[in-house]
Coordinates of C-alpha atoms in Angstrom, one line a residue:
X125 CA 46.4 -16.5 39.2
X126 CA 46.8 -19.3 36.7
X127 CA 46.4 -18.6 33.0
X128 CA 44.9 -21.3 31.2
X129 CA 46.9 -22.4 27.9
X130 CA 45.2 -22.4 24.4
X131 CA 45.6 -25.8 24.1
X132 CA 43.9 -26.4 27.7
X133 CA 40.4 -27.3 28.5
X134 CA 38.8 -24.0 29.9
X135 CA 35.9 -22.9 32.6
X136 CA 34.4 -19.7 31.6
X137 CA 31.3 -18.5 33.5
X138 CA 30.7 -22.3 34.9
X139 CA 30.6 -23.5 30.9
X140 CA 33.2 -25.7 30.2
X141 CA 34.9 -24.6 26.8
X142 CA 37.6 -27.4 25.1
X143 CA 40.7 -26.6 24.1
X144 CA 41.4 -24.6 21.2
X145 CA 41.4 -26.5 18.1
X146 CA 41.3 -23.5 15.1
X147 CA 44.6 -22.1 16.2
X148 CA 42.9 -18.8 17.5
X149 CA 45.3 -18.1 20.0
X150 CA 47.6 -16.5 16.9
X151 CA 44.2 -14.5 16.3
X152 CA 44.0 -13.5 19.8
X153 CA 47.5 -12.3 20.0
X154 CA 47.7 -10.4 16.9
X155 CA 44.4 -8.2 17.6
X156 CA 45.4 -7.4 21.4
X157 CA 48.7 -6.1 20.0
X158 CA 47.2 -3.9 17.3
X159 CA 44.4 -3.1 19.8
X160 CA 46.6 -2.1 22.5
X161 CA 48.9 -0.2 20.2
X162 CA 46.1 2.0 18.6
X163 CA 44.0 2.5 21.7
X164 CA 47.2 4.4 23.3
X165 CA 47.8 6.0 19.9
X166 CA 44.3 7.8 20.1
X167 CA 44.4 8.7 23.9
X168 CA 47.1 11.1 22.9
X169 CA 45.5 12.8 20.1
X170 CA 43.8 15.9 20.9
X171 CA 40.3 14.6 19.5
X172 CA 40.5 11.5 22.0
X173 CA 38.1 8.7 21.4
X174 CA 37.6 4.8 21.7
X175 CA 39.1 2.3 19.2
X176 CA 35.7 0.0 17.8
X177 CA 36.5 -3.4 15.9
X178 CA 34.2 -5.6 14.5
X179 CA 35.1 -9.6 14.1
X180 CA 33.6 -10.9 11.4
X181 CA 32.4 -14.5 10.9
X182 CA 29.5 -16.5 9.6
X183 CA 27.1 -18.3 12.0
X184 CA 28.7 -21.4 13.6
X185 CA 32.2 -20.7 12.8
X186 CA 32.9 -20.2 17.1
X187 CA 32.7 -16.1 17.3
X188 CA 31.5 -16.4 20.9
X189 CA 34.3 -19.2 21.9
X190 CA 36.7 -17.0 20.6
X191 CA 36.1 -14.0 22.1
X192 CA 35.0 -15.2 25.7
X193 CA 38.7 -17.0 25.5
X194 CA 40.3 -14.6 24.3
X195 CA 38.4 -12.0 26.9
X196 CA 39.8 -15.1 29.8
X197 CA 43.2 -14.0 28.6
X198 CA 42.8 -10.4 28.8
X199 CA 41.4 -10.2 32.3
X200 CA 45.4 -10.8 33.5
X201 CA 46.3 -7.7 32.4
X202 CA 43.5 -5.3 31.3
X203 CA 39.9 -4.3 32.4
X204 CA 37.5 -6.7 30.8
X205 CA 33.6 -6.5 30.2
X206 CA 31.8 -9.5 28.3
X207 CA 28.3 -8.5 26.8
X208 CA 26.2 -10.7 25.4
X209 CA 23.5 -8.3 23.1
X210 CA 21.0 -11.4 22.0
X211 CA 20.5 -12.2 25.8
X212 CA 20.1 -8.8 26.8
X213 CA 17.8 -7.5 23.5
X214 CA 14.2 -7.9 25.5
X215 CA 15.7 -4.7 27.3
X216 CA 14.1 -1.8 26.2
X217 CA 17.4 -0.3 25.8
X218 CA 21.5 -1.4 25.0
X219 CA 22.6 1.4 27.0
X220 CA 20.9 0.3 29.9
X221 CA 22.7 -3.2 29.2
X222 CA 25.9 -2.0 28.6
X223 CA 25.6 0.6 31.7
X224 CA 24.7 -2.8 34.0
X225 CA 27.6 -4.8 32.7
X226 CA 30.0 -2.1 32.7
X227 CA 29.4 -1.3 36.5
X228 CA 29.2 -5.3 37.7
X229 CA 32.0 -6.5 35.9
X230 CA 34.7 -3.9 36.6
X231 CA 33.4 -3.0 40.0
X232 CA 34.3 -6.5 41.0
X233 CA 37.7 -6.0 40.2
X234 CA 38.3 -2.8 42.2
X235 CA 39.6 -3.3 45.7
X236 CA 37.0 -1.8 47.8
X237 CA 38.9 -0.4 50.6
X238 CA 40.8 1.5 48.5
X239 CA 36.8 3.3 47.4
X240 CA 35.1 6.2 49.8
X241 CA 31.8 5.2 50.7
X242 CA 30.8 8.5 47.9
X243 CA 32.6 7.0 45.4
X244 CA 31.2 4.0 46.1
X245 CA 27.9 5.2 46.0
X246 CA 28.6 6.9 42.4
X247 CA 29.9 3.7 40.7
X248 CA 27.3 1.5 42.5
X249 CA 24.6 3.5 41.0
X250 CA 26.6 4.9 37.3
X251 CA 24.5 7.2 35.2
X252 CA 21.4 6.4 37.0
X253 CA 21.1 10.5 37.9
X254 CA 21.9 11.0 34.1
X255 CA 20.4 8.3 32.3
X256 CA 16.9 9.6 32.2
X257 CA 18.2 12.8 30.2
X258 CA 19.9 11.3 27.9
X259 CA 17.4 8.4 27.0
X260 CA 15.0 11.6 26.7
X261 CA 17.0 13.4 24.3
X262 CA 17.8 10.3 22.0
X263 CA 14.1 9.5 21.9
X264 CA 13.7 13.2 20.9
X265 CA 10.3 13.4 22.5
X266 CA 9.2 16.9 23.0
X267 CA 5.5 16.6 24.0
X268 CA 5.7 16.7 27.7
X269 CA 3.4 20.5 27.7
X270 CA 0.3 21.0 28.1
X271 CA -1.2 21.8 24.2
X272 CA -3.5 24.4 26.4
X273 CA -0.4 26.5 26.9
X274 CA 0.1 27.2 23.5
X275 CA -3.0 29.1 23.0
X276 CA -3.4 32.9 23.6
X277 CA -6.1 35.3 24.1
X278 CA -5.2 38.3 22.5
X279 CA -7.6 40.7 24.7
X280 CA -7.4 39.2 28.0
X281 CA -4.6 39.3 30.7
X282 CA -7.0 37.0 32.2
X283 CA -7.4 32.4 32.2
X284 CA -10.8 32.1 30.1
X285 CA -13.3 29.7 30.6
X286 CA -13.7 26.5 29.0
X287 CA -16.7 27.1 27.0
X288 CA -14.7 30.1 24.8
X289 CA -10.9 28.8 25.2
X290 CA -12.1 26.3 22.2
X291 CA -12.4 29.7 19.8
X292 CA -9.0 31.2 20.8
X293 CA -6.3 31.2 18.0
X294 CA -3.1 29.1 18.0
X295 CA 0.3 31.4 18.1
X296 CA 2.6 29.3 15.6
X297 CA 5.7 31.3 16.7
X298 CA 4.7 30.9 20.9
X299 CA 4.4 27.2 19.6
X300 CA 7.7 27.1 17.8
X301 CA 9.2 29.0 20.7
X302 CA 8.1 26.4 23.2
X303 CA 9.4 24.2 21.5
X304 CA 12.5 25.7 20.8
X305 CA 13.3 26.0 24.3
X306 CA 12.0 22.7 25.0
X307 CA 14.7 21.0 22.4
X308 CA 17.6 22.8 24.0
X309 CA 17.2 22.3 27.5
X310 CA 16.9 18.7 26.4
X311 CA 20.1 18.7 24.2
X312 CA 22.1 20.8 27.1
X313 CA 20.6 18.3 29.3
X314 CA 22.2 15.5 27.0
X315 CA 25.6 17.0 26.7
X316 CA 25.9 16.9 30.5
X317 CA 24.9 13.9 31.2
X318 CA 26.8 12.1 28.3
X319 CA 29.8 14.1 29.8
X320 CA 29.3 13.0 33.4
X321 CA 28.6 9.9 32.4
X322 CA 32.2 9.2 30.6
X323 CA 33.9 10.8 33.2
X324 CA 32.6 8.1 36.2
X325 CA 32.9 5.2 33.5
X326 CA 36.9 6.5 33.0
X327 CA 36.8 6.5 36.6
X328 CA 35.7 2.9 37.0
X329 CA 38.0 1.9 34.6
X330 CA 40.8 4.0 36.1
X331 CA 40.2 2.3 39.5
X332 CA 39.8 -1.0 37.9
X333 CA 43.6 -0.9 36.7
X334 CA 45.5 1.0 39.3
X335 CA 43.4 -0.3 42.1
X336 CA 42.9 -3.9 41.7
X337 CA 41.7 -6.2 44.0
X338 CA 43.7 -9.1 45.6
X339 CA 44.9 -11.6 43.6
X340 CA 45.0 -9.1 40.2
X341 CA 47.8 -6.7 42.5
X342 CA 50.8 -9.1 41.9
X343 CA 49.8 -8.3 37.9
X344 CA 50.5 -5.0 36.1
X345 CA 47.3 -4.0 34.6
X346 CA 47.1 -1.6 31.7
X347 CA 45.2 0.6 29.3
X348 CA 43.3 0.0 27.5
X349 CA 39.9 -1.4 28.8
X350 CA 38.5 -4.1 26.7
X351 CA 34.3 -4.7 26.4
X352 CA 33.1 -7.2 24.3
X353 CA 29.9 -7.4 22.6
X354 CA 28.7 -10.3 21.7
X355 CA 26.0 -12.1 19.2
X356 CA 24.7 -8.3 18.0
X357 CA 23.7 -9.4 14.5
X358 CA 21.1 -12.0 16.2
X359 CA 19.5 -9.2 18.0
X360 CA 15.9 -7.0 16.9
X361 CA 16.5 -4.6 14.6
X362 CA 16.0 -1.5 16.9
X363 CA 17.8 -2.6 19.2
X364 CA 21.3 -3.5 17.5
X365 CA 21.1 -0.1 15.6
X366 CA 20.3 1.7 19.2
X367 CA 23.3 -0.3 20.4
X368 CA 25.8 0.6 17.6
X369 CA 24.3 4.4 18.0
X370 CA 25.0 4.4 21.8
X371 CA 29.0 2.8 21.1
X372 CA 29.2 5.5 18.8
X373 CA 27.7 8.3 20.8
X374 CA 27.7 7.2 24.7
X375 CA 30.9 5.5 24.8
X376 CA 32.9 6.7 22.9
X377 CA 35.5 7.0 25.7
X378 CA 39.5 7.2 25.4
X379 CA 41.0 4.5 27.2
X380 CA 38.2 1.6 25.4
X381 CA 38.5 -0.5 22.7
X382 CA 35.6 -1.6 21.9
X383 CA 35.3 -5.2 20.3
X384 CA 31.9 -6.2 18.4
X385 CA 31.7 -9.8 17.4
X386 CA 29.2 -10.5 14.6
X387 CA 28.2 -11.8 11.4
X388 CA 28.2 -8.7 10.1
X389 CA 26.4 -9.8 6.6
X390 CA 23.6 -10.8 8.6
X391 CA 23.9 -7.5 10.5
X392 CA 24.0 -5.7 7.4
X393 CA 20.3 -7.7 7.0
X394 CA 19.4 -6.9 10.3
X395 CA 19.6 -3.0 9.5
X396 CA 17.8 -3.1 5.8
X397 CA 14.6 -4.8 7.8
X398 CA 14.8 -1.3 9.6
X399 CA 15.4 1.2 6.8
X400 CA 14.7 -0.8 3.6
X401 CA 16.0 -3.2 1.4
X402 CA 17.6 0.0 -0.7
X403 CA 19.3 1.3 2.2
X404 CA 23.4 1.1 2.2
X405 CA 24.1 -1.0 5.5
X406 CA 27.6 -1.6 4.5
X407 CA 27.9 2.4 4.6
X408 CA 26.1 2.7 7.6
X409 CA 28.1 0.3 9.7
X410 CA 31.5 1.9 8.3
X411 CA 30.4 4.7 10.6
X412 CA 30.4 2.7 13.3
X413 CA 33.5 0.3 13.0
X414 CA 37.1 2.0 12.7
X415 CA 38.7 -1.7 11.5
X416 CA 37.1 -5.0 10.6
X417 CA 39.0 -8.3 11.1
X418 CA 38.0 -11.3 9.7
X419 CA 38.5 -15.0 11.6
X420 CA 39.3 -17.8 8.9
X421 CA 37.7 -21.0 9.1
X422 CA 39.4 -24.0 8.6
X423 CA 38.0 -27.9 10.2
X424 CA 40.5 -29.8 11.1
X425 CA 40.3 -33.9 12.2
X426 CA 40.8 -32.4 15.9
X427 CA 38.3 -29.8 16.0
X428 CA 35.8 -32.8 15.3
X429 CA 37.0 -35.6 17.9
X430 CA 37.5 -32.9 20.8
X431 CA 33.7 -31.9 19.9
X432 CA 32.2 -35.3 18.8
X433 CA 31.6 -38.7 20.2
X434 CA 33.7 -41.6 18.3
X435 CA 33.0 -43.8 20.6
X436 CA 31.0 -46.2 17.9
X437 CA 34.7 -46.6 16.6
X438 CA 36.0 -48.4 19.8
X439 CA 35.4 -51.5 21.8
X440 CA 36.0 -53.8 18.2
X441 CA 32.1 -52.0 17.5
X442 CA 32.6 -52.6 13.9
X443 CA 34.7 -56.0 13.9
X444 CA 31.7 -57.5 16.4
X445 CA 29.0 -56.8 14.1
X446 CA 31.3 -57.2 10.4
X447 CA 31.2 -53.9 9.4
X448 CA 33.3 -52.5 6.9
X449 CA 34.0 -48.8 6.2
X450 CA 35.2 -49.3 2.7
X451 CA 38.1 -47.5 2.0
X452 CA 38.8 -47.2 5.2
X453 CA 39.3 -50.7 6.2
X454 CA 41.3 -50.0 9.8
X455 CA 40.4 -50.5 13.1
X456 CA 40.8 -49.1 16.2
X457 CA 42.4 -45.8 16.8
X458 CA 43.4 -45.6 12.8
X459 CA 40.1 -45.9 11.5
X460 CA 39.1 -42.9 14.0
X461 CA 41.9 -41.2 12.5
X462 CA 41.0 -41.8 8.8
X463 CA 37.2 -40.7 9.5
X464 CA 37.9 -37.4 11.2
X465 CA 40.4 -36.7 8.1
X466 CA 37.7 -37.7 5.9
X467 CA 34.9 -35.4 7.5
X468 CA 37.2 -32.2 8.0
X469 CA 38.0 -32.6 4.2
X470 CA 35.1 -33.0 2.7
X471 CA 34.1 -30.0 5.6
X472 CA 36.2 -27.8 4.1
X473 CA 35.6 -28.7 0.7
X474 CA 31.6 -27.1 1.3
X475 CA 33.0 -24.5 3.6
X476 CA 30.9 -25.4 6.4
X477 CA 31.7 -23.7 9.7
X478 CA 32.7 -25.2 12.5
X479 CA 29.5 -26.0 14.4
X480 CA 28.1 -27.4 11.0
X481 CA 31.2 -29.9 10.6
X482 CA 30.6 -31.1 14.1
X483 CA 26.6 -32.0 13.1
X484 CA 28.0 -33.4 9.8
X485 CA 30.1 -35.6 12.1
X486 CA 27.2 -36.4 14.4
X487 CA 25.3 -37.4 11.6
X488 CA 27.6 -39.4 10.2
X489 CA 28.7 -41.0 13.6
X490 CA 25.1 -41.9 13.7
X491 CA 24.3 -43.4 10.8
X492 CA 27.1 -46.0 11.1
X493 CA 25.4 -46.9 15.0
X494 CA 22.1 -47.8 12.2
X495 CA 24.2 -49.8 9.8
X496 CA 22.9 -53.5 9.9
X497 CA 25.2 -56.6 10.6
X498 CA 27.4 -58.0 7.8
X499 CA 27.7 -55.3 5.5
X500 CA 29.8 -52.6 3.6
X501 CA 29.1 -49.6 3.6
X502 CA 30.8 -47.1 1.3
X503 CA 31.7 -43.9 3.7
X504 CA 32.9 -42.2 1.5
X505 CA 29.7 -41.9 -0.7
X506 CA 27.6 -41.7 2.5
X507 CA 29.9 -38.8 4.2
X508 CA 29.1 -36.5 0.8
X509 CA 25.5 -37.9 0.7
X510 CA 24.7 -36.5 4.0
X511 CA 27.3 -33.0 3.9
X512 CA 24.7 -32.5 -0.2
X513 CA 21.4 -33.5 2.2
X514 CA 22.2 -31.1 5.1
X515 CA 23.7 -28.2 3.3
X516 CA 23.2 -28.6 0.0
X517 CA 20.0 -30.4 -1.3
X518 CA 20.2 -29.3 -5.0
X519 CA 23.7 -30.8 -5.3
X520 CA 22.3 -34.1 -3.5
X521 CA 19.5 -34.2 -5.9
X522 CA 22.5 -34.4 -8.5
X523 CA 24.6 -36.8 -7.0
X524 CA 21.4 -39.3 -6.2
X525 CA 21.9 -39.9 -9.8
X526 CA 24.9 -42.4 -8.9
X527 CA 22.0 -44.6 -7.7
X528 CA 19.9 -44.5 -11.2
X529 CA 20.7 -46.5 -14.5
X530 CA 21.8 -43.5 -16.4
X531 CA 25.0 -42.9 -16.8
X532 CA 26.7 -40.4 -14.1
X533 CA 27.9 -37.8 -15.8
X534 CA 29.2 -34.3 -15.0
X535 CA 27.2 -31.4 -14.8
X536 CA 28.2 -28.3 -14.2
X537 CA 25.5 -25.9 -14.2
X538 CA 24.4 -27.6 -11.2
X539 CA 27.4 -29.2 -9.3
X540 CA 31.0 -29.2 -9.5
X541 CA 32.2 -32.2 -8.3
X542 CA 36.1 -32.2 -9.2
X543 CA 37.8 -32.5 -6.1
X544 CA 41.1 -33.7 -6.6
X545 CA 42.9 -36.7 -5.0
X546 CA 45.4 -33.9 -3.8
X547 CA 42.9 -31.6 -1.8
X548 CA 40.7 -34.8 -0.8
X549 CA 43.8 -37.0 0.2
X550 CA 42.2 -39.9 -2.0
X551 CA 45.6 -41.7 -2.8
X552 CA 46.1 -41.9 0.7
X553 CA 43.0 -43.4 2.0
X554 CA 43.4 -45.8 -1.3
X555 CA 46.5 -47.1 -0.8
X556 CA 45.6 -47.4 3.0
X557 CA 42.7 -49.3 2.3
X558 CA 44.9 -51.5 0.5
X559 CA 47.4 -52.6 2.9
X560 CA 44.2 -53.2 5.4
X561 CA 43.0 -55.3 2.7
X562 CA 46.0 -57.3 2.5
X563 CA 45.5 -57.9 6.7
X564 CA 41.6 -58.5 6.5
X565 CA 41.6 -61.1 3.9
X566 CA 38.1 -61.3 2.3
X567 CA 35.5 -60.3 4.1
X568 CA 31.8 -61.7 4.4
X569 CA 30.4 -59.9 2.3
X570 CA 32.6 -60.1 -0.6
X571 CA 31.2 -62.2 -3.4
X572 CA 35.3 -63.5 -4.0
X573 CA 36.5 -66.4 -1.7
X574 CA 38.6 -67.8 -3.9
X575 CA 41.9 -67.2 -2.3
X576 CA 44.3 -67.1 -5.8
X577 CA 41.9 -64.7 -7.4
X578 CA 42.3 -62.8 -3.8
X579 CA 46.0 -62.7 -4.2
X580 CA 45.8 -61.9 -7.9
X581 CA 44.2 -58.7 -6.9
X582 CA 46.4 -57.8 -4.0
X583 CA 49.5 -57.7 -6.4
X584 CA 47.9 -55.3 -8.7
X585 CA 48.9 -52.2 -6.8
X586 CA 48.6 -48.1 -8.3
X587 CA 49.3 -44.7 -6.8
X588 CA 45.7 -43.4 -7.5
X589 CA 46.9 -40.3 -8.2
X590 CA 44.5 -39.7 -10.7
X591 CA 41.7 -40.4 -8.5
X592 CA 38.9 -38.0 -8.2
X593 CA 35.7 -37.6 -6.5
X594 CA 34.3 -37.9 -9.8
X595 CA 35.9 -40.5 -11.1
X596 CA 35.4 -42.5 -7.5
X597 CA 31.5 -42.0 -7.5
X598 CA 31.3 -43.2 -11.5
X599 CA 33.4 -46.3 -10.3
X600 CA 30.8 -46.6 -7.0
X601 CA 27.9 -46.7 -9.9
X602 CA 29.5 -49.2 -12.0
X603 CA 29.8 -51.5 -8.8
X604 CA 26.1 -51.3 -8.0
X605 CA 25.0 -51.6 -11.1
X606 CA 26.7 -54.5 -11.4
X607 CA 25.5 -55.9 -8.4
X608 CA 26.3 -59.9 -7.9
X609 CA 26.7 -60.3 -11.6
X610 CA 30.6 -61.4 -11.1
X611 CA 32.7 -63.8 -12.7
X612 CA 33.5 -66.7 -10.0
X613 CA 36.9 -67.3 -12.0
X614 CA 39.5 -64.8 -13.9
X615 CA 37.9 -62.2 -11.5
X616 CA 39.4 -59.1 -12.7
X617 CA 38.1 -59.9 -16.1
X618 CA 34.8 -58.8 -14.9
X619 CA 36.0 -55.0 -14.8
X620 CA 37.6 -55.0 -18.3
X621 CA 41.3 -56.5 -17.7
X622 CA 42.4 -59.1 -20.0
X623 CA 45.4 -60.1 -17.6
X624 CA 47.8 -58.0 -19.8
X625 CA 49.8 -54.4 -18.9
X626 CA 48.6 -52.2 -16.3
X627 CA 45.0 -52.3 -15.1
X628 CA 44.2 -48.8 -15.0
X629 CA 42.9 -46.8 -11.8
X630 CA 38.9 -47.1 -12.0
X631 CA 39.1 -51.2 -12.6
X632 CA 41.1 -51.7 -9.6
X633 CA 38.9 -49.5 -7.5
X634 CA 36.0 -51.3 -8.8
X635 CA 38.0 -54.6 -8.0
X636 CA 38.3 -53.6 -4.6
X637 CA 35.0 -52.5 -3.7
X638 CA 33.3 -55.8 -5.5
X639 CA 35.9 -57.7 -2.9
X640 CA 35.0 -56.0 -0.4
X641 CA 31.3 -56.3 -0.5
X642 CA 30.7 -52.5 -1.5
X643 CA 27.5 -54.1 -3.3
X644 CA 26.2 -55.5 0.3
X645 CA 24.7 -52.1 0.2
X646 CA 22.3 -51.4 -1.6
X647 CA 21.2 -47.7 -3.1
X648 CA 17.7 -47.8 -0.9
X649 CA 19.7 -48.7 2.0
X650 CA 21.9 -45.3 1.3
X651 CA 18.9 -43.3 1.5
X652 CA 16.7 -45.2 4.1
X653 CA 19.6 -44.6 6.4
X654 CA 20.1 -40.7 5.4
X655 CA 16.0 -40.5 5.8
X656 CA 16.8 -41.9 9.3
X657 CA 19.2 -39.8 10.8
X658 CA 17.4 -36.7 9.5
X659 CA 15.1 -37.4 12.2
X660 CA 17.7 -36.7 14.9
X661 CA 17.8 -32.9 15.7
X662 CA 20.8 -31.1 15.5
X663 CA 22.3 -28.8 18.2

């Protein structure tokens, strides 16, 4: 049997899955060598018991990629159960779910000739002679006698009728007695099934890994077993506490690890709509979990064009239709390369998750299909207008102000927008956008045709190292503002240089954008085009 690579495009369960683009095969690698390494540890304590570990991550940030790749990789060499708790939660109960999943997915890889047609039998149909016990003793019912039975007639050997039964005394302690009995039979009842349940589940698994079917013989399987539970923090509240009860309780079995996926603040929120808003879930779940490992998120330009369609980028798109995507003034493959960069930094600078940097990039991808003939539009200001409007309307709110006639200034009791040319790449895309510049020529939407006021800007040239997102946005507003009020000769003069020394950063951004037709673009056309991709839904 083939193992897939990583970096290959993977089929799991008939989904297609791409190939890993968050570097969490050094994730996947790490844990099963801890995993492994404690699971044996506790088999040969005296007090033997499973190994539970939660994996942490927020909502969108590829929990259930991970683990059902990471599960494809363990299937080589250990017993492997997927779960999936949210599809499964309209079951009255997890042990039933887990019991279901636990017998179909190993049984299949047990070589059946190797099985008697009892112990067939017995893993076909695991812990259905013992389930009803123990699902009565967790519910702790105890009202399954008759109430007559616990009244006596004092004088009388003999059954009364029904006219004088009503004026018979109750006997507390023949009450208490009864149900006395009634709660240990039950809890002797649990014990024994609980334990003959473990011992055909250790069975299965035993089976699973010295017995393999064809095609998993050529490959040395090991302890420990692996199931995976998936999406528990999405699940009703009853039922993800009776699940983590029944991992603690039910199968806690030497020889598992046990590996629950979640976004385990959410899960904490899950358990407070159950006991209270007072109630200590991060307590309660330390019960539960012996380790919690946390997945870092990180969006890289890869992530988004192995999830996204940048197709509107090809086929001279933009060049057909003279659209410019001031700074980033390439076309082709580099532009696609600048944009993706662009996205996954601004991504990161919000600390969106994964599947929320992939709708940024749709959105953004989409709005550029909208973008009329003829014009520039600055992506820049667009990108962070729509990552504020999806995930962050009061910042939006702030930075609309780059479209009114008051000055932009900094404010930070509501946003913080200093993101440095360092951690945003700006210099980069700035010097870039100037070497495209020199290519293009003027485009037709600049305001500029005069070809020696064109080549008096080109030899201006600056690092831009002092270029922040700040400092970029208040330049953005200085262009709009000043709309087609230009000067058709000594250009530069309109943005404060006499022609003398250096021109400093901000004029010759604001030079650049005016000659390239930044101003084509007007603020309402910003946010008629965000108002218009809103309407498309996001997976």
């Amino acid at each position: 049997m083939k193992i897939k690579e990583w970096n290959e495009e993977i089929k799991i369960d008939d989904i297609t899955y791409p190939a890993d683009q968050l570097n969490r095969k050094q994730d996947a690698e790490l844990l099963t060598k801890i995993l492994v390494r404690r699971s044996n540890a506790n088999r040969t304590k005296t007090n033997k018991s499973s190994y539970v570990i939660n994996i942490n991550a927020e909502w969108g940030a590829g929990k259930t990629y991970f683990v059902k790749r990471w599960a494809e990789d363990l299937k080589h060499e250990h017993p492997v159960v997927y779960i999936d708790a949210w599809s499964n939660d309209f079951m009255d109960s997890p042990i039933i779910t887990v019991l279901a999943e636990i017998q179909e997915q190993l049984l299949k890889t047990v070589n059946q000739s190797c099985l008697s047609k009892e112990k067939k039998k017995r893993f076909k149909n695991i812990g259905i002679s013992v389930l009803p016990k123990i699902l009565a003793a967790l519910v702790k019912r105890y009202g399954g006698f008759d109430i007559e039975d616990l009244f006596v007639d004092e004088n009388s050997d003999t059954d009364t009728s029904s006219s004088t039964q009503n004026n018979k005394p109750l006997d507390l302690s023949a009450a208490m007695e009864a149900m006395t009995t009634q709660a240990f039979k039950e809890h002797n009842d649990y014990k024994k099934g609980v334990k003959e349940l473990k011992g055909t589940i250790k069975e299965l698994v035993k089976y699973s890994i010295e017995k393999p079917k064809g095609g998993l013989q050529a490959i040395t399987r090991s302890y420990p077993a692996f199931i995976f539970i998936d999406e528990l923090d999405r699940c009703r509240p009853t039922y993800a506490v009776e699940m983590l009860e029944a991992i603690k309780h039910i199968f806690d079995i030497e020889g598992l690890v046990i590996v629950v996926s979640t976004h385990t603040e959410e899960l904490q929120h899950t358990i407070k709509a159950l006991y209270g808003n007072d109630f200590n879930a991060d307590n309660y779940l330390r019960r539960f979990f012996d380790t919690k490992y946390h997945l870092d998120v990180g969006i890289s330009a890869s992530l988004l064009e192995a999830n996204c369609d940048f197709t509107v980028l090809d086929n001279q798109y933009l060049e057909q239709k003279s659209i410019l995507l001031f700074p980033l003034l390439s076309q082709g493959d580099d532009i696609k390369r600048q944009l993706s960069s662009f996205i996954a930094e601004i991504s990161n600078w919000q600390n969106l998750a994964p599947r929320s940097a992939i709708q940024l990039a749709d959105r953004l991808l989409t709005s550029i299909e909208l973008i009329g003939e003829e014009k520039t539009v600055d992506i820049l200001v667009l990108l962070i207008l729509l990552c504020l409007y999806m995930f962050n309307k009061p910042q939006y709110d702030y930075v609309c102000l780059i479209f009114k006639d008051n000055p932009f200034v900094i404010n930070n009791r509501v946003t913080d927008l200093k993101l440095s040319a360092k951690e945003l790449n700006l210099s980069g895309y700035l010097k870039e956008m100037i070497n495209s510049a020199k290519l293009l020529g003027g485009s037709k939407q600049s305001p500029i045709s005069d070809a020696y006021e064109r080549q008096t800007l080109m030899k201006h040239f600056s690092e831009f190292s002092k270029m922040d997102l700040f400092t970029y946005l208040r330049s953005f507003q200085n262009v709009l503002k000043r709309g087609d009020n230009i000067k058709k000769t000594n250009y530069l003069n309109t943005f404060g240089y006499d022609g003398r020394g250096v021109i400093s950063e901000p004029q010759l951004l604001e030079a650049h954008m005016t000659f390239s037709g930044v101003n084509s673009f007007t603020a309402n056309d910003y946010l008629n085009l965000i108002g218009l991709t809103s309407k498309f839904a996001d997976n």
